[in-house]
PDB file of C-alpha atoms in Angstrom:
ATOM      1  CA  MET A1404       0.000   0.000   0.000  1.00 45.00           C
ATOM      2  CA  THR A1405       1.090   3.598  -0.612  1.00 47.00           C
ATOM      3  CA  PRO A1406       2.246   5.249   2.638  1.00 52.00           C
ATOM      4  CA  PRO A1407      -0.249   7.947   3.680  1.00 65.00           C
ATOM      5  CA  VAL A1408       0.824  11.577   3.444  1.00 63.00           C
ATOM      6  CA  ASN A1409      -1.523  12.692   6.228  1.00 89.00           C
ATOM      7  CA  ALA A1410      -2.192   9.563   8.244  1.00 93.00           C
ATOM      8  CA  ALA A1411      -4.495  11.188  10.807  1.00 92.00           C
ATOM      9  CA  GLU A1412      -6.751  12.661   8.121  1.00 93.00           C
ATOM     10  CA  LEU A1413      -6.792   9.369   6.227  1.00 95.00           C
ATOM     11  CA  LEU A1414      -7.763   7.464   9.368  1.00 97.00           C
ATOM     12  CA  ALA A1415     -10.431   9.959  10.368  1.00 96.00           C
ATOM     13  CA  ARG A1416     -12.098  10.485   6.976  1.00 95.00           C
ATOM     14  CA  GLY A1417     -11.346   7.372   4.974  1.00 96.00           C
ATOM     15  CA  GLU A1418     -13.661   4.517   4.109  1.00 96.00           C
ATOM     16  CA  LEU A1419     -13.022   1.749   6.625  1.00 97.00           C
ATOM     17  CA  THR A1420     -13.196  -1.862   5.427  1.00 97.00           C
ATOM     18  CA  VAL A1421     -12.835  -4.750   7.874  1.00 96.00           C
ATOM     19  CA  ARG A1422     -10.487  -7.494   6.607  1.00 95.00           C
ATOM     20  CA  GLY A1423     -10.134  -9.712   9.682  1.00 94.00           C
ATOM     21  CA  ARG A1424      -9.855  -9.943  13.458  1.00 92.00           C
ATOM     22  CA  ILE A1425      -6.768  -9.995  15.694  1.00 89.00           C
ATOM     23  CA  ARG A1426      -7.716 -13.035  17.772  1.00 85.00           C
ATOM     24  CA  GLU A1427      -4.935 -12.628  20.345  1.00 82.00           C
ATOM     25  CA  ALA A1428      -6.316  -9.262  21.505  1.00 82.00           C
ATOM     26  CA  SER A1429      -8.209  -9.155  24.812  1.00 81.00           C
ATOM     27  CA  ASN A1430     -10.715  -6.679  23.347  1.00 89.00           C
ATOM     28  CA  ALA A1431     -12.203  -6.618  19.858  1.00 92.00           C
ATOM     29  CA  ALA A1432      -9.415  -5.547  17.484  1.00 95.00           C
ATOM     30  CA  LEU A1433     -10.157  -5.592  13.752  1.00 96.00           C
ATOM     31  CA  TYR A1434      -7.584  -5.460  10.971  1.00 97.00           C
ATOM     32  CA  CYS A1435      -8.871  -3.020   8.333  1.00 97.00           C
ATOM     33  CA  THR A1436      -7.967  -0.994   5.322  1.00 97.00           C
ATOM     34  CA  VAL A1437      -8.846   2.678   5.028  1.00 96.00           C
ATOM     35  CA  SER A1438      -9.073   4.654   1.775  1.00 95.00           C
ATOM     36  CA  TYR A1439      -9.450   8.385   1.173  1.00 93.00           C
ATOM     37  CA  ASP A1440      -8.615  10.819  -1.629  1.00 89.00           C
ATOM     38  CA  GLY A1441      -6.496   8.347  -3.590  1.00 89.00           C
ATOM     39  CA  GLN A1442      -4.563   7.056  -0.595  1.00 92.00           C
ATOM     40  CA  ASP A1443      -4.969   3.879   1.388  1.00 93.00           C
ATOM     41  CA  ALA A1444      -3.374   2.178   4.374  1.00 95.00           C
ATOM     42  CA  ALA A1445      -3.789  -0.713   6.768  1.00 96.00           C
ATOM     43  CA  CYS A1446      -5.061   0.050  10.256  1.00 97.00           C
ATOM     44  CA  ILE A1447      -6.467  -1.393  13.464  1.00 97.00           C
ATOM     45  CA  TYR A1448     -10.029  -0.529  14.475  1.00 98.00           C
ATOM     46  CA  LYS A1449     -11.115  -1.202  18.073  1.00 97.00           C
ATOM     47  CA  PRO A1450     -14.833  -0.486  18.515  1.00 97.00           C
ATOM     48  CA  ILE A1451     -15.937   0.669  21.960  1.00 97.00           C
ATOM     49  CA  ALA A1452     -18.717  -1.934  21.769  1.00 96.00           C
ATOM     50  CA  GLY A1453     -16.045  -4.667  21.825  1.00 95.00           C
ATOM     51  CA  GLU A1454     -14.330  -3.510  25.025  1.00 95.00           C
ATOM     52  CA  ARG A1455     -14.463  -5.854  28.007  1.00 93.00           C
ATOM     53  CA  PRO A1456     -15.336  -4.235  31.358  1.00 93.00           C
ATOM     54  CA  LEU A1457     -12.450  -3.630  33.775  1.00 92.00           C
ATOM     55  CA  TRP A1458     -12.764  -3.228  37.537  1.00 91.00           C
ATOM     56  CA  ASP A1459     -10.482  -0.193  37.734  1.00 90.00           C
ATOM     57  CA  PHE A1460     -11.399   1.745  34.566  1.00 95.00           C
ATOM     58  CA  PRO A1461     -14.811   3.148  33.578  1.00 93.00           C
ATOM     59  CA  ASP A1462     -16.603   1.094  30.924  1.00 94.00           C
ATOM     60  CA  GLY A1463     -16.389   2.289  27.341  1.00 95.00           C
ATOM     61  CA  THR A1464     -13.337   4.548  27.774  1.00 97.00           C
ATOM     62  CA  LEU A1465     -10.401   2.513  26.442  1.00 97.00           C
ATOM     63  CA  ALA A1466     -10.579   3.857  22.882  1.00 98.00           C
ATOM     64  CA  GLN A1467     -10.494   7.445  24.130  1.00 98.00           C
ATOM     65  CA  ARG A1468      -7.460   6.646  26.284  1.00 98.00           C
ATOM     66  CA  GLU A1469      -5.635   5.250  23.259  1.00 98.00           C
ATOM     67  CA  VAL A1470      -6.234   8.506  21.403  1.00 98.00           C
ATOM     68  CA  ALA A1471      -5.172  10.523  24.462  1.00 98.00           C
ATOM     69  CA  ALA A1472      -1.883   8.579  24.569  1.00 98.00           C
ATOM     70  CA  TYR A1473      -1.297   9.512  20.920  1.00 98.00           C
ATOM     71  CA  GLU A1474      -1.989  13.175  21.668  1.00 98.00           C
ATOM     72  CA  VAL A1475       0.552  13.215  24.501  1.00 98.00           C
ATOM     73  CA  SER A1476       3.079  11.361  22.336  1.00 98.00           C
ATOM     74  CA  GLU A1477       2.661  13.977  19.607  1.00 97.00           C
ATOM     75  CA  ALA A1478       3.099  16.759  22.152  1.00 98.00           C
ATOM     76  CA  THR A1479       6.482  15.290  23.163  1.00 98.00           C
ATOM     77  CA  GLY A1480       7.700  15.492  19.569  1.00 97.00           C
ATOM     78  CA  TRP A1481       9.001  11.919  19.863  1.00 97.00           C
ATOM     79  CA  GLY A1482       6.271  10.299  17.748  1.00 96.00           C
ATOM     80  CA  LEU A1483       6.189   7.112  19.824  1.00 98.00           C
ATOM     81  CA  VAL A1484       2.555   6.166  19.164  1.00 98.00           C
ATOM     82  CA  PRO A1485       1.239   5.457  15.647  1.00 97.00           C
ATOM     83  CA  PRO A1486      -1.348   7.960  14.341  1.00 97.00           C
ATOM     84  CA  THR A1487      -4.579   7.266  16.228  1.00 98.00           C
ATOM     85  CA  VAL A1488      -8.050   8.810  15.949  1.00 98.00           C
ATOM     86  CA  LEU A1489     -11.525   8.355  17.390  1.00 98.00           C
ATOM     87  CA  ARG A1490     -14.101   7.762  14.664  1.00 97.00           C
ATOM     88  CA  ASP A1491     -17.263   5.972  13.677  1.00 97.00           C
ATOM     89  CA  GLY A1492     -16.894   2.599  11.972  1.00 96.00           C
ATOM     90  CA  PRO A1493     -18.793  -0.524  10.927  1.00 95.00           C
ATOM     91  CA  TYR A1494     -19.385  -1.474  14.583  1.00 96.00           C
ATOM     92  CA  GLY A1495     -19.820   1.992  16.008  1.00 97.00           C
ATOM     93  CA  GLU A1496     -17.421   4.535  17.439  1.00 98.00           C
ATOM     94  CA  GLY A1497     -13.948   3.311  18.227  1.00 97.00           C
ATOM     95  CA  MET A1498     -10.233   3.828  18.019  1.00 98.00           C
ATOM     96  CA  CYS A1499      -8.546   3.633  14.607  1.00 98.00           C
ATOM     97  CA  GLN A1500      -4.745   3.365  14.496  1.00 98.00           C
ATOM     98  CA  LEU A1501      -2.284   3.097  11.626  1.00 97.00           C
ATOM     99  CA  TRP A1502      -0.890  -0.419  11.192  1.00 96.00           C
ATOM    100  CA  VAL A1503       2.880  -0.670  11.744  1.00 95.00           C
ATOM    101  CA  GLU A1504       5.048  -3.248   9.991  1.00 92.00           C
ATOM    102  CA  VAL A1505       7.671  -4.505  12.444  1.00 92.00           C
ATOM    103  CA  THR A1506      11.222  -5.819  12.115  1.00 86.00           C
ATOM    104  CA  PRO A1507      11.072  -9.247  13.808  1.00 77.00           C
ATOM    105  CA  GLU A1508      14.813  -9.615  14.248  1.00 71.00           C
ATOM    106  CA  ALA A1509      15.106  -6.473  16.396  1.00 76.00           C
ATOM    107  CA  GLU A1510      15.968  -7.658  19.928  1.00 87.00           C
ATOM    108  CA  LEU A1511      14.699  -5.394  22.690  1.00 93.00           C
ATOM    109  CA  LEU A1512      14.009  -7.918  25.488  1.00 91.00           C
ATOM    110  CA  ALA A1513      15.821 -11.049  26.642  1.00 90.00           C
ATOM    111  CA  LEU A1514      16.135 -13.588  29.456  1.00 88.00           C
ATOM    112  CA  VAL A1515      19.752 -14.211  30.499  1.00 90.00           C
ATOM    113  CA  ASP A1516      21.602 -16.303  33.048  1.00 88.00           C
ATOM    114  CA  GLY A1517      23.465 -14.542  35.825  1.00 84.00           C
ATOM    115  CA  GLU A1518      22.663 -11.680  38.151  1.00 87.00           C
ATOM    116  CA  GLU A1519      23.866  -8.731  36.089  1.00 91.00           C
ATOM    117  CA  PRO A1520      22.959  -7.588  32.571  1.00 92.00           C
ATOM    118  CA  GLY A1521      25.625  -7.580  29.896  1.00 91.00           C
ATOM    119  CA  PRO A1522      26.862  -4.476  28.085  1.00 94.00           C
ATOM    120  CA  GLY A1523      24.065  -2.660  26.281  1.00 95.00           C
ATOM    121  CA  TRP A1524      21.316  -4.110  28.505  1.00 96.00           C
ATOM    122  CA  LYS A1525      19.377  -2.953  31.571  1.00 96.00           C
ATOM    123  CA  ALA A1526      18.028  -5.275  34.277  1.00 94.00           C
ATOM    124  CA  VAL A1527      14.291  -5.472  34.954  1.00 92.00           C
ATOM    125  CA  GLY A1528      14.082  -8.344  37.465  1.00 87.00           C
ATOM    126  CA  PHE A1529      14.165 -12.095  37.860  1.00 84.00           C
ATOM    127  CA  ALA A1530      11.568 -14.358  36.265  1.00 78.00           C
ATOM    128  CA  GLU A1531      10.735 -18.028  36.743  1.00 74.00           C
ATOM    129  CA  VAL A1532      11.472 -20.004  33.590  1.00 70.00           C
ATOM    130  CA  GLY A1533      10.370 -23.467  34.726  1.00 73.00           C
ATOM    131  CA  GLU A1534      11.795 -26.423  36.658  1.00 73.00           C
ATOM    132  CA  GLY A1535      12.755 -24.188  39.577  1.00 73.00           C
ATOM    133  CA  ARG A1536      15.032 -22.052  37.400  1.00 81.00           C
ATOM    134  CA  THR A1537      15.102 -18.281  37.248  1.00 86.00           C
ATOM    135  CA  ALA A1538      16.563 -15.968  34.671  1.00 88.00           C
ATOM    136  CA  LEU A1539      17.225 -12.244  34.586  1.00 91.00           C
ATOM    137  CA  LEU A1540      14.790 -10.275  32.439  1.00 91.00           C
ATOM    138  CA  VAL A1541      16.605  -7.466  30.615  1.00 93.00           C
ATOM    139  CA  HIS A1542      15.763  -4.838  28.038  1.00 95.00           C
ATOM    140  CA  ALA A1543      18.024  -3.005  25.629  1.00 96.00           C
ATOM    141  CA  ASP A1544      19.738   0.165  26.832  1.00 97.00           C
ATOM    142  CA  ASP A1545      18.104   1.930  23.899  1.00 96.00           C
ATOM    143  CA  GLU A1546      17.354   5.655  23.622  1.00 97.00           C
ATOM    144  CA  ARG A1547      14.000   4.883  22.003  1.00 97.00           C
ATOM    145  CA  LEU A1548      12.948   2.652  24.894  1.00 97.00           C
ATOM    146  CA  ARG A1549      14.082   5.289  27.377  1.00 98.00           C
ATOM    147  CA  ARG A1550      11.845   7.873  25.731  1.00 98.00           C
ATOM    148  CA  LEU A1551       8.976   5.402  25.853  1.00 98.00           C
ATOM    149  CA  ALA A1552       9.629   4.822  29.561  1.00 98.00           C
ATOM    150  CA  VAL A1553       9.192   8.569  30.128  1.00 98.00           C
ATOM    151  CA  LEU A1554       5.989   8.639  28.088  1.00 98.00           C
ATOM    152  CA  ASP A1555       4.625   5.678  30.060  1.00 98.00           C
ATOM    153  CA  ALA A1556       5.349   7.476  33.336  1.00 98.00           C
ATOM    154  CA  VAL A1557       3.426  10.520  32.106  1.00 98.00           C
ATOM    155  CA  ILE A1558       0.378   8.617  30.852  1.00 98.00           C
ATOM    156  CA  ASN A1559       0.476   6.148  33.771  1.00 98.00           C
ATOM    157  CA  ASN A1560       0.583   3.090  31.544  1.00 97.00           C
ATOM    158  CA  ALA A1561      -0.679   0.044  33.451  1.00 95.00           C
ATOM    159  CA  ASP A1562       0.285  -2.505  30.802  1.00 94.00           C
ATOM    160  CA  ARG A1563       3.591  -1.990  28.952  1.00 96.00           C
ATOM    161  CA  LYS A1564       4.338  -5.488  27.671  1.00 93.00           C
ATOM    162  CA  GLY A1565       7.003  -6.670  25.271  1.00 90.00           C
ATOM    163  CA  GLY A1566       4.424  -7.342  22.571  1.00 89.00           C
ATOM    164  CA  HIS A1567       3.456  -3.675  22.647  1.00 94.00           C
ATOM    165  CA  LEU A1568       6.892  -2.616  21.333  1.00 95.00           C
ATOM    166  CA  LEU A1569       7.020  -2.285  17.550  1.00 95.00           C
ATOM    167  CA  PRO A1570      10.465  -1.627  16.001  1.00 95.00           C
ATOM    168  CA  THR A1571      10.419  -0.827  12.301  1.00 93.00           C
ATOM    169  CA  GLY A1572      12.854  -1.339   9.460  1.00 89.00           C
ATOM    170  CA  GLU A1573      13.413   2.437   9.334  1.00 90.00           C
ATOM    171  CA  GLY A1574      14.790   2.460  12.874  1.00 91.00           C
ATOM    172  CA  ARG A1575      11.637   3.825  14.508  1.00 94.00           C
ATOM    173  CA  LEU A1576      10.080   2.350  17.640  1.00 96.00           C
ATOM    174  CA  TYR A1577       6.376   2.587  18.385  1.00 97.00           C
ATOM    175  CA  GLY A1578       4.356   1.640  21.436  1.00 97.00           C
ATOM    176  CA  ILE A1579       0.787   0.387  21.083  1.00 97.00           C
ATOM    177  CA  ASP A1580      -2.154  -0.786  23.238  1.00 96.00           C
ATOM    178  CA  HIS A1581      -2.703   2.216  25.490  1.00 97.00           C
ATOM    179  CA  GLY A1582      -6.250   1.492  26.637  1.00 97.00           C
ATOM    180  CA  VAL A1583      -5.316   1.210  30.328  1.00 97.00           C
ATOM    181  CA  THR A1584      -3.667   4.592  30.819  1.00 98.00           C
ATOM    182  CA  PHE A1585      -4.382   7.931  32.535  1.00 98.00           C
ATOM    183  CA  ASN A1586      -5.874   6.450  35.694  1.00 97.00           C
ATOM    184  CA  ALA A1587      -5.890   9.055  38.458  1.00 96.00           C
ATOM    185  CA  GLU A1588      -4.306   6.471  40.794  1.00 94.00           C
ATOM    186  CA  ASN A1589      -0.729   5.252  40.355  1.00 94.00           C
ATOM    187  CA  LYS A1590      -0.954   2.211  38.056  1.00 94.00           C
ATOM    188  CA  LEU A1591       2.439   2.228  36.311  1.00 96.00           C
ATOM    189  CA  ARG A1592       3.228  -1.350  35.315  1.00 95.00           C
ATOM    190  CA  THR A1593       5.913  -1.895  32.728  1.00 95.00           C
ATOM    191  CA  LEU A1594       8.864  -3.929  31.509  1.00 94.00           C
ATOM    192  CA  LEU A1595      10.917  -0.749  31.127  1.00 96.00           C
ATOM    193  CA  TRP A1596      12.210  -0.366  34.696  1.00 96.00           C
ATOM    194  CA  GLY A1597      15.870  -0.464  33.683  1.00 96.00           C
ATOM    195  CA  TRP A1598      16.373   3.273  34.321  1.00 97.00           C
ATOM    196  CA  ALA A1599      14.384   3.385  37.596  1.00 97.00           C
ATOM    197  CA  GLY A1600      15.912   5.961  39.925  1.00 97.00           C
ATOM    198  CA  GLU A1601      18.405   7.199  37.336  1.00 98.00           C
ATOM    199  CA  PRO A1602      18.534  10.885  36.328  1.00 98.00           C
ATOM    200  CA  LEU A1603      16.359  11.917  33.420  1.00 98.00           C
ATOM    201  CA  THR A1604      18.194  13.000  30.298  1.00 98.00           C
ATOM    202  CA  GLN A1605      18.237  16.716  29.531  1.00 98.00           C
ATOM    203  CA  GLU A1606      16.150  15.939  26.464  1.00 98.00           C
ATOM    204  CA  ALA A1607      13.490  14.287  28.638  1.00 98.00           C
ATOM    205  CA  ALA A1608      13.495  17.221  31.073  1.00 98.00           C
ATOM    206  CA  ASP A1609      12.988  19.657  28.204  1.00 98.00           C
ATOM    207  CA  VAL A1610      10.141  17.538  26.813  1.00 98.00           C
ATOM    208  CA  LEU A1611       8.482  17.342  30.234  1.00 98.00           C
ATOM    209  CA  GLU A1612       8.716  21.116  30.606  1.00 98.00           C
ATOM    210  CA  GLY A1613       6.940  21.445  27.259  1.00 98.00           C
ATOM    211  CA  LEU A1614       4.239  19.042  28.425  1.00 98.00           C
ATOM    212  CA  ARG A1615       3.775  21.037  31.632  1.00 98.00           C
ATOM    213  CA  LYS A1616       3.141  24.197  29.633  1.00 98.00           C
ATOM    214  CA  GLY A1617       0.801  22.382  27.257  1.00 98.00           C
ATOM    215  CA  LEU A1618      -1.161  21.013  30.217  1.00 98.00           C
ATOM    216  CA  ASP A1619      -1.806  24.441  31.741  1.00 96.00           C
ATOM    217  CA  GLU A1620      -5.458  25.425  32.168  1.00 94.00           C
ATOM    218  CA  GLY A1621      -6.508  26.363  28.638  1.00 93.00           C
ATOM    219  CA  GLY A1622      -3.260  24.969  27.222  1.00 97.00           C
ATOM    220  CA  PRO A1623      -3.215  23.264  23.811  1.00 98.00           C
ATOM    221  CA  LEU A1624      -2.624  19.763  25.151  1.00 98.00           C
ATOM    222  CA  THR A1625      -5.299  20.205  27.805  1.00 98.00           C
ATOM    223  CA  ALA A1626      -7.754  21.188  25.075  1.00 98.00           C
ATOM    224  CA  ARG A1627      -6.967  18.037  23.091  1.00 98.00           C
ATOM    225  CA  LEU A1628      -7.310  15.793  26.151  1.00 98.00           C
ATOM    226  CA  GLU A1629     -10.531  17.260  27.545  1.00 98.00           C
ATOM    227  CA  PRO A1630     -12.852  15.376  25.138  1.00 97.00           C
ATOM    228  CA  LEU A1631     -11.014  12.110  25.869  1.00 98.00           C
ATOM    229  CA  ILE A1632     -10.354  11.766  29.623  1.00 98.00           C
ATOM    230  CA  THR A1633     -11.805  13.286  32.782  1.00 97.00           C
ATOM    231  CA  GLY A1634     -10.750  16.490  34.474  1.00 97.00           C
ATOM    232  CA  ALA A1635      -9.423  14.493  37.435  1.00 97.00           C
ATOM    233  CA  GLU A1636      -7.308  12.390  35.054  1.00 98.00           C
ATOM    234  CA  ILE A1637      -5.909  15.522  33.396  1.00 98.00           C
ATOM    235  CA  ASP A1638      -5.066  16.922  36.837  1.00 98.00           C
ATOM    236  CA  ALA A1639      -3.301  13.655  37.692  1.00 98.00           C
ATOM    237  CA  THR A1640      -1.331  13.849  34.437  1.00 98.00           C
ATOM    238  CA  ARG A1641      -0.218  17.373  35.345  1.00 98.00           C
ATOM    239  CA  ALA A1642       0.826  16.088  38.761  1.00 98.00           C
ATOM    240  CA  ARG A1643       2.867  13.234  37.262  1.00 98.00           C
ATOM    241  CA  VAL A1644       4.688  15.621  34.936  1.00 98.00           C
ATOM    242  CA  GLY A1645       5.387  17.940  37.856  1.00 98.00           C
ATOM    243  CA  ALA A1646       6.643  15.078  40.010  1.00 98.00           C
ATOM    244  CA  LEU A1647       9.013  13.871  37.297  1.00 98.00           C
ATOM    245  CA  LEU A1648      10.439  17.369  36.881  1.00 98.00           C
ATOM    246  CA  ALA A1649      10.750  17.834  40.641  1.00 98.00           C
ATOM    247  CA  SER A1650      12.575  14.535  41.167  1.00 98.00           C
ATOM    248  CA  GLY A1651      14.650  14.748  38.000  1.00 98.00           C
ATOM    249  CA  THR A1652      14.698  10.938  37.874  1.00 98.00           C
ATOM    250  CA  HIS A1653      12.894   8.048  36.278  1.00 98.00           C
ATOM    251  CA  PRO A1654      10.196   6.697  38.625  1.00 97.00           C
ATOM    252  CA  GLU A1655      10.676   3.582  40.720  1.00 95.00           C
ATOM    253  CA  PRO A1656       8.069   0.897  41.493  1.00 92.00           C
ATOM    254  CA  SER A1657       5.726   2.115  44.214  1.00 85.00           C
ATOM    255  CA  GLY A1658       5.245  -1.255  45.894  1.00 83.00           C
ATOM    256  CA  GLU A1659       1.487  -0.595  45.932  1.00 79.00           C
ATOM    257  CA  TRP A1660       0.835  -2.241  42.567  1.00 77.00           C
ATOM    258  CA  PRO A1661       2.473  -5.140  40.673  1.00 81.00           C
ATOM    259  CA  ALA A1662       5.388  -3.483  38.889  1.00 89.00           C
ATOM    260  CA  ILE A1663       5.620  -5.870  35.916  1.00 88.00           C
ATOM    261  CA  PRO A1664       2.637  -6.872  33.731  1.00 85.00           C
ATOM    262  CA  TRP A1665       1.686 -10.516  33.382  1.00 73.00           C
ATOM    263  CA  PRO A1666       2.209 -12.144  31.013  1.00 69.00           C
ATOM    264  CA  PRO A1667       5.189  -9.913  30.247  1.00 66.00           C
ATOM    265  CA  VAL A1668       4.930 -10.406  26.483  1.00 67.00           C
TER     266      VAL A1668
END
């Protein structure tokens, strides 16, 4: 397919055709094509009607949270979330996100023997691998992952699994599946703990300062988030950005919530 020039406009206005279903997804996720003004692309459409209820998130809000994650990603300038819009579709309103072709050989996560990660890797924690054995879970010491770790801290991502990391052949890295984000309570649960407690990069601090300004009352990012998440959730996002800037470090597990998602991939 021809790469879209304006992916967000294509996703929002194009004719959506369902081609199949992603059966591994916990909520309804449909593989589609979208066509508009001579352009077409593959995409994922997640109708709100196909969302399963969760005990700690209001029903029928996951699609909006996915779009909110995209808006925050765009505000960082890092482009870590594929273009994502809220639109009507064959099964009602839902999230529509550009499909990303991944590079399977890109290695971002690994299980290794020993108690310390090798060069170029960061330790996450120990995992049981069967027959009473444990192995050290590590992730790459990769600038792209570090940026994503900052984004996850801002949006309070409760489910950053390995399968949600999409490296591309062009060297980009995207994160997907952001339905369980922006909770007003601390829910951060991720595989990207390798920088926990370490100082933020100057780049990250500058990006966070930009987010703080955008999240001011009447700020541009606030205006984009208001139709998608609650006022209390926007306030909590402001507070997380402020806390990151005040500490100057990557967050550490709180101990109040499982730190690593299960299954991790």
